[in-house]
């Protein structure tokens, strides 16, 4: 029977290096998720706020509307399975479709600012109950993961969320300042 050799000095340094290579990004992500949020921008005046948010999944766009006129439009990333239809259950990584409302705002989110969409509504809950599963929850419009905003040029090229709608942090500042709680949201296929 052979005994394992203790790693030499180089082996120990390599082990330490690779351990730190894994642990440092994990620790950074945890710290940023819990403490990396900044102060939200001020709300715009009532005249500058919008009265509807329109999300088009097929074209990957989020548009802010005032009196049925688009005042701003942004490219978005969706849930990883967004092209598979509307969200029906927890964990399906799909983005919902239908008419909802911004029902609360979170300035201390793990993602740079977030606006909660009122999914699931009564119909979504009834459909899930009939199927015997959970409809899911916490669908948000949000920015990038805290501390990782510099990755937006890469992340926004793919659908990376669990069903949420993601924009860059700069875009989220504009959305946050223009969209008050109670704003209707339409999510189209």
mmCIF file of C-alpha atoms in Angstrom:
data_model
loop_
_atom_site.group_PDB
_atom_site.id
_atom_site.type_symbol
_atom_site.label_atom_id
_atom_site.label_comp_id
_atom_site.label_asym_id
_atom_site.label_seq_id
_atom_site.Cartn_x
_atom_site.Cartn_y
_atom_site.Cartn_z
ATOM 1 C CA UNK A 1 0.000 0.000 0.000
ATOM 2 C CA UNK A 2 1.331 3.390 -1.006
ATOM 3 C CA UNK A 3 1.189 6.363 1.259
ATOM 4 C CA UNK A 4 0.160 9.677 -0.194
ATOM 5 C CA UNK A 5 2.960 12.170 -0.366
ATOM 6 C CA UNK A 6 2.474 15.473 1.315
ATOM 7 C CA UNK A 7 2.417 18.233 -1.245
ATOM 8 C CA UNK A 8 5.605 20.193 -1.521
ATOM 9 C CA UNK A 9 5.905 23.929 -1.152
ATOM 10 C CA UNK A 10 4.748 24.587 -4.744
ATOM 11 C CA UNK A 11 1.776 22.267 -4.263
ATOM 12 C CA UNK A 12 0.723 24.085 -1.102
ATOM 13 C CA UNK A 13 0.983 27.470 -2.827
ATOM 14 C CA UNK A 14 -1.085 26.212 -5.757
ATOM 15 C CA UNK A 15 -3.717 24.838 -3.389
ATOM 16 C CA UNK A 16 -3.896 28.164 -1.551
ATOM 17 C CA UNK A 17 -4.021 30.090 -4.842
ATOM 18 C CA UNK A 18 -6.890 28.043 -6.294
ATOM 19 C CA UNK A 19 -8.798 28.101 -2.999
ATOM 20 C CA UNK A 20 -8.578 31.898 -2.952
ATOM 21 C CA UNK A 21 -9.494 32.022 -6.640
ATOM 22 C CA UNK A 22 -12.792 30.339 -5.773
ATOM 23 C CA UNK A 23 -13.496 31.860 -2.353
ATOM 24 C CA UNK A 24 -12.773 35.518 -3.130
ATOM 25 C CA UNK A 25 -15.466 35.922 -5.841
ATOM 26 C CA UNK A 26 -17.955 34.028 -3.659
ATOM 27 C CA UNK A 27 -17.233 36.264 -0.669
ATOM 28 C CA UNK A 28 -17.390 39.378 -2.865
ATOM 29 C CA UNK A 29 -20.769 38.308 -4.287
ATOM 30 C CA UNK A 30 -22.169 37.661 -0.809
ATOM 31 C CA UNK A 31 -20.939 41.006 0.531
ATOM 32 C CA UNK A 32 -22.262 42.956 -2.455
ATOM 33 C CA UNK A 33 -25.633 41.188 -2.305
ATOM 34 C CA UNK A 34 -26.063 42.156 1.342
ATOM 35 C CA UNK A 35 -24.285 45.504 1.571
ATOM 36 C CA UNK A 36 -23.554 46.710 -1.981
ATOM 37 C CA UNK A 37 -26.672 48.694 -2.765
ATOM 38 C CA UNK A 38 -26.371 52.423 -3.229
ATOM 39 C CA UNK A 39 -28.784 55.257 -2.676
ATOM 40 C CA UNK A 40 -31.656 55.278 -5.173
ATOM 41 C CA UNK A 41 -32.121 58.300 -7.433
ATOM 42 C CA UNK A 42 -34.779 60.860 -6.566
ATOM 43 C CA UNK A 43 -38.257 60.391 -7.983
ATOM 44 C CA UNK A 44 -38.985 62.585 -10.974
ATOM 45 C CA UNK A 45 -41.807 65.089 -10.802
ATOM 46 C CA UNK A 46 -45.333 63.857 -11.529
ATOM 47 C CA UNK A 47 -45.133 65.436 -14.991
ATOM 48 C CA UNK A 48 -41.984 63.402 -15.753
ATOM 49 C CA UNK A 49 -43.264 60.091 -14.380
ATOM 50 C CA UNK A 50 -44.754 57.498 -16.709
ATOM 51 C CA UNK A 51 -48.196 55.918 -16.586
ATOM 52 C CA UNK A 52 -47.418 52.500 -18.115
ATOM 53 C CA UNK A 53 -44.560 50.035 -18.541
ATOM 54 C CA UNK A 54 -44.668 47.862 -21.671
ATOM 55 C CA UNK A 55 -42.440 44.788 -21.872
ATOM 56 C CA UNK A 56 -42.172 42.928 -25.184
ATOM 57 C CA UNK A 57 -40.496 39.575 -24.661
ATOM 58 C CA UNK A 58 -40.021 38.799 -28.370
ATOM 59 C CA UNK A 59 -38.083 42.008 -29.053
ATOM 60 C CA UNK A 60 -36.475 42.055 -25.575
ATOM 61 C CA UNK A 61 -37.544 45.648 -24.880
ATOM 62 C CA UNK A 62 -38.925 47.550 -21.908
ATOM 63 C CA UNK A 63 -40.694 50.783 -22.865
ATOM 64 C CA UNK A 64 -41.842 53.543 -20.538
ATOM 65 C CA UNK A 65 -45.035 55.242 -21.737
ATOM 66 C CA UNK A 66 -46.741 58.509 -20.872
ATOM 67 C CA UNK A 67 -50.156 59.141 -22.449
ATOM 68 C CA UNK A 68 -49.571 56.157 -24.814
ATOM 69 C CA UNK A 69 -46.328 57.714 -26.086
ATOM 70 C CA UNK A 70 -42.959 55.995 -25.595
ATOM 71 C CA UNK A 71 -40.655 58.280 -23.601
ATOM 72 C CA UNK A 72 -37.832 55.761 -23.095
ATOM 73 C CA UNK A 73 -37.043 52.236 -24.251
ATOM 74 C CA UNK A 74 -34.354 49.820 -23.080
ATOM 75 C CA UNK A 75 -33.029 46.405 -24.114
ATOM 76 C CA UNK A 76 -33.700 43.723 -21.501
ATOM 77 C CA UNK A 77 -32.643 40.274 -20.376
ATOM 78 C CA UNK A 78 -35.357 37.869 -19.259
ATOM 79 C CA UNK A 79 -35.723 34.521 -17.545
ATOM 80 C CA UNK A 80 -33.498 31.784 -18.911
ATOM 81 C CA UNK A 81 -36.535 29.965 -20.378
ATOM 82 C CA UNK A 82 -38.461 33.093 -21.421
ATOM 83 C CA UNK A 83 -39.031 31.863 -24.972
ATOM 84 C CA UNK A 84 -40.943 28.857 -23.624
ATOM 85 C CA UNK A 85 -44.156 30.830 -23.033
ATOM 86 C CA UNK A 86 -45.624 32.456 -19.955
ATOM 87 C CA UNK A 87 -44.540 31.700 -16.404
ATOM 88 C CA UNK A 88 -46.813 29.127 -14.775
ATOM 89 C CA UNK A 89 -44.865 27.648 -11.881
ATOM 90 C CA UNK A 90 -42.070 28.330 -9.453
ATOM 91 C CA UNK A 91 -38.644 27.468 -10.815
ATOM 92 C CA UNK A 92 -39.609 27.347 -14.507
ATOM 93 C CA UNK A 93 -37.282 30.335 -15.279
ATOM 94 C CA UNK A 94 -39.985 31.866 -17.481
ATOM 95 C CA UNK A 95 -41.110 35.489 -17.475
ATOM 96 C CA UNK A 96 -44.850 36.019 -16.949
ATOM 97 C CA UNK A 97 -47.179 37.431 -19.595
ATOM 98 C CA UNK A 98 -50.232 39.579 -18.967
ATOM 99 C CA UNK A 99 -51.314 42.730 -17.178
ATOM 100 C CA UNK A 100 -49.841 43.471 -13.768
ATOM 101 C CA UNK A 101 -48.895 46.432 -11.565
ATOM 102 C CA UNK A 102 -45.754 47.722 -9.871
ATOM 103 C CA UNK A 103 -46.898 47.038 -6.323
ATOM 104 C CA UNK A 104 -43.730 47.784 -4.329
ATOM 105 C CA UNK A 105 -40.182 49.049 -4.716
ATOM 106 C CA UNK A 106 -36.979 47.731 -3.114
ATOM 107 C CA UNK A 107 -33.966 50.044 -2.891
ATOM 108 C CA UNK A 108 -31.995 47.448 -0.881
ATOM 109 C CA UNK A 109 -32.290 44.583 -3.332
ATOM 110 C CA UNK A 110 -29.587 42.011 -4.093
ATOM 111 C CA UNK A 111 -29.873 43.348 -7.630
ATOM 112 C CA UNK A 112 -29.384 47.057 -8.268
ATOM 113 C CA UNK A 113 -32.779 48.503 -7.304
ATOM 114 C CA UNK A 114 -35.931 46.527 -8.033
ATOM 115 C CA UNK A 115 -39.577 47.129 -8.819
ATOM 116 C CA UNK A 116 -41.901 44.270 -7.905
ATOM 117 C CA UNK A 117 -44.443 43.151 -10.498
ATOM 118 C CA UNK A 118 -47.737 41.928 -9.006
ATOM 119 C CA UNK A 119 -47.294 38.376 -10.354
ATOM 120 C CA UNK A 120 -48.964 36.059 -9.455
ATOM 121 C CA UNK A 121 -52.432 37.520 -9.853
ATOM 122 C CA UNK A 122 -55.661 35.684 -8.955
ATOM 123 C CA UNK A 123 -55.771 33.874 -12.326
ATOM 124 C CA UNK A 124 -52.141 32.735 -12.020
ATOM 125 C CA UNK A 125 -52.807 31.439 -8.499
ATOM 126 C CA UNK A 126 -55.985 29.598 -9.572
ATOM 127 C CA UNK A 127 -54.181 27.958 -12.503
ATOM 128 C CA UNK A 128 -51.320 26.836 -10.260
ATOM 129 C CA UNK A 129 -53.681 25.573 -7.560
ATOM 130 C CA UNK A 130 -55.602 23.538 -10.144
ATOM 131 C CA UNK A 131 -52.309 22.031 -11.302
ATOM 132 C CA UNK A 132 -51.132 21.332 -7.772
ATOM 133 C CA UNK A 133 -48.015 23.499 -7.854
ATOM 134 C CA UNK A 134 -46.751 26.912 -6.722
ATOM 135 C CA UNK A 135 -46.998 29.742 -9.277
ATOM 136 C CA UNK A 136 -43.750 31.331 -8.097
ATOM 137 C CA UNK A 137 -43.284 34.896 -6.919
ATOM 138 C CA UNK A 138 -40.900 37.858 -6.646
ATOM 139 C CA UNK A 139 -40.857 38.796 -10.316
ATOM 140 C CA UNK A 140 -39.034 42.110 -10.544
ATOM 141 C CA UNK A 141 -37.686 44.693 -12.927
ATOM 142 C CA UNK A 142 -34.116 45.161 -11.700
ATOM 143 C CA UNK A 143 -30.539 46.088 -12.519
ATOM 144 C CA UNK A 144 -27.461 43.905 -12.358
ATOM 145 C CA UNK A 145 -26.344 41.846 -9.364
ATOM 146 C CA UNK A 146 -24.855 44.238 -6.788
ATOM 147 C CA UNK A 147 -21.140 44.691 -7.352
ATOM 148 C CA UNK A 148 -21.241 43.102 -10.803
ATOM 149 C CA UNK A 149 -22.669 45.989 -12.847
ATOM 150 C CA UNK A 150 -19.489 46.077 -14.917
ATOM 151 C CA UNK A 151 -20.570 42.704 -16.373
ATOM 152 C CA UNK A 152 -23.744 44.209 -17.895
ATOM 153 C CA UNK A 153 -22.325 44.286 -21.456
ATOM 154 C CA UNK A 154 -21.970 40.500 -21.210
ATOM 155 C CA UNK A 155 -25.027 39.632 -19.076
ATOM 156 C CA UNK A 156 -27.457 41.714 -21.133
ATOM 157 C CA UNK A 157 -26.616 39.652 -24.239
ATOM 158 C CA UNK A 158 -28.327 36.593 -22.754
ATOM 159 C CA UNK A 159 -31.397 35.695 -20.713
ATOM 160 C CA UNK A 160 -29.883 35.134 -17.279
ATOM 161 C CA UNK A 161 -32.615 35.812 -14.708
ATOM 162 C CA UNK A 162 -34.965 33.347 -13.017
ATOM 163 C CA UNK A 163 -37.974 35.081 -14.612
ATOM 164 C CA UNK A 164 -37.306 38.738 -13.852
ATOM 165 C CA UNK A 165 -36.703 41.583 -16.291
ATOM 166 C CA UNK A 166 -33.144 42.966 -16.118
ATOM 167 C CA UNK A 167 -31.657 46.203 -17.438
ATOM 168 C CA UNK A 168 -28.295 47.875 -16.852
ATOM 169 C CA UNK A 169 -27.805 49.814 -13.626
ATOM 170 C CA UNK A 170 -27.824 53.185 -15.427
ATOM 171 C CA UNK A 171 -31.088 52.244 -17.137
ATOM 172 C CA UNK A 172 -32.530 51.037 -13.829
ATOM 173 C CA UNK A 173 -31.815 54.430 -12.264
ATOM 174 C CA UNK A 174 -33.947 56.047 -14.977
ATOM 175 C CA UNK A 175 -36.700 53.428 -14.673
ATOM 176 C CA UNK A 176 -36.688 53.783 -10.862
ATOM 177 C CA UNK A 177 -37.007 57.572 -11.038
ATOM 178 C CA UNK A 178 -39.881 57.505 -13.566
ATOM 179 C CA UNK A 179 -41.997 54.538 -12.381
ATOM 180 C CA UNK A 180 -43.981 55.014 -9.162
ATOM 181 C CA UNK A 181 -45.730 52.228 -7.269
ATOM 182 C CA UNK A 182 -49.134 51.546 -8.811
ATOM 183 C CA UNK A 183 -47.936 51.868 -12.417
ATOM 184 C CA UNK A 184 -49.567 49.305 -14.762
ATOM 185 C CA UNK A 185 -47.234 46.810 -16.452
ATOM 186 C CA UNK A 186 -48.124 44.897 -19.609
ATOM 187 C CA UNK A 187 -45.902 41.948 -20.515
ATOM 188 C CA UNK A 188 -46.440 40.760 -24.087
ATOM 189 C CA UNK A 189 -45.082 37.560 -25.662
#
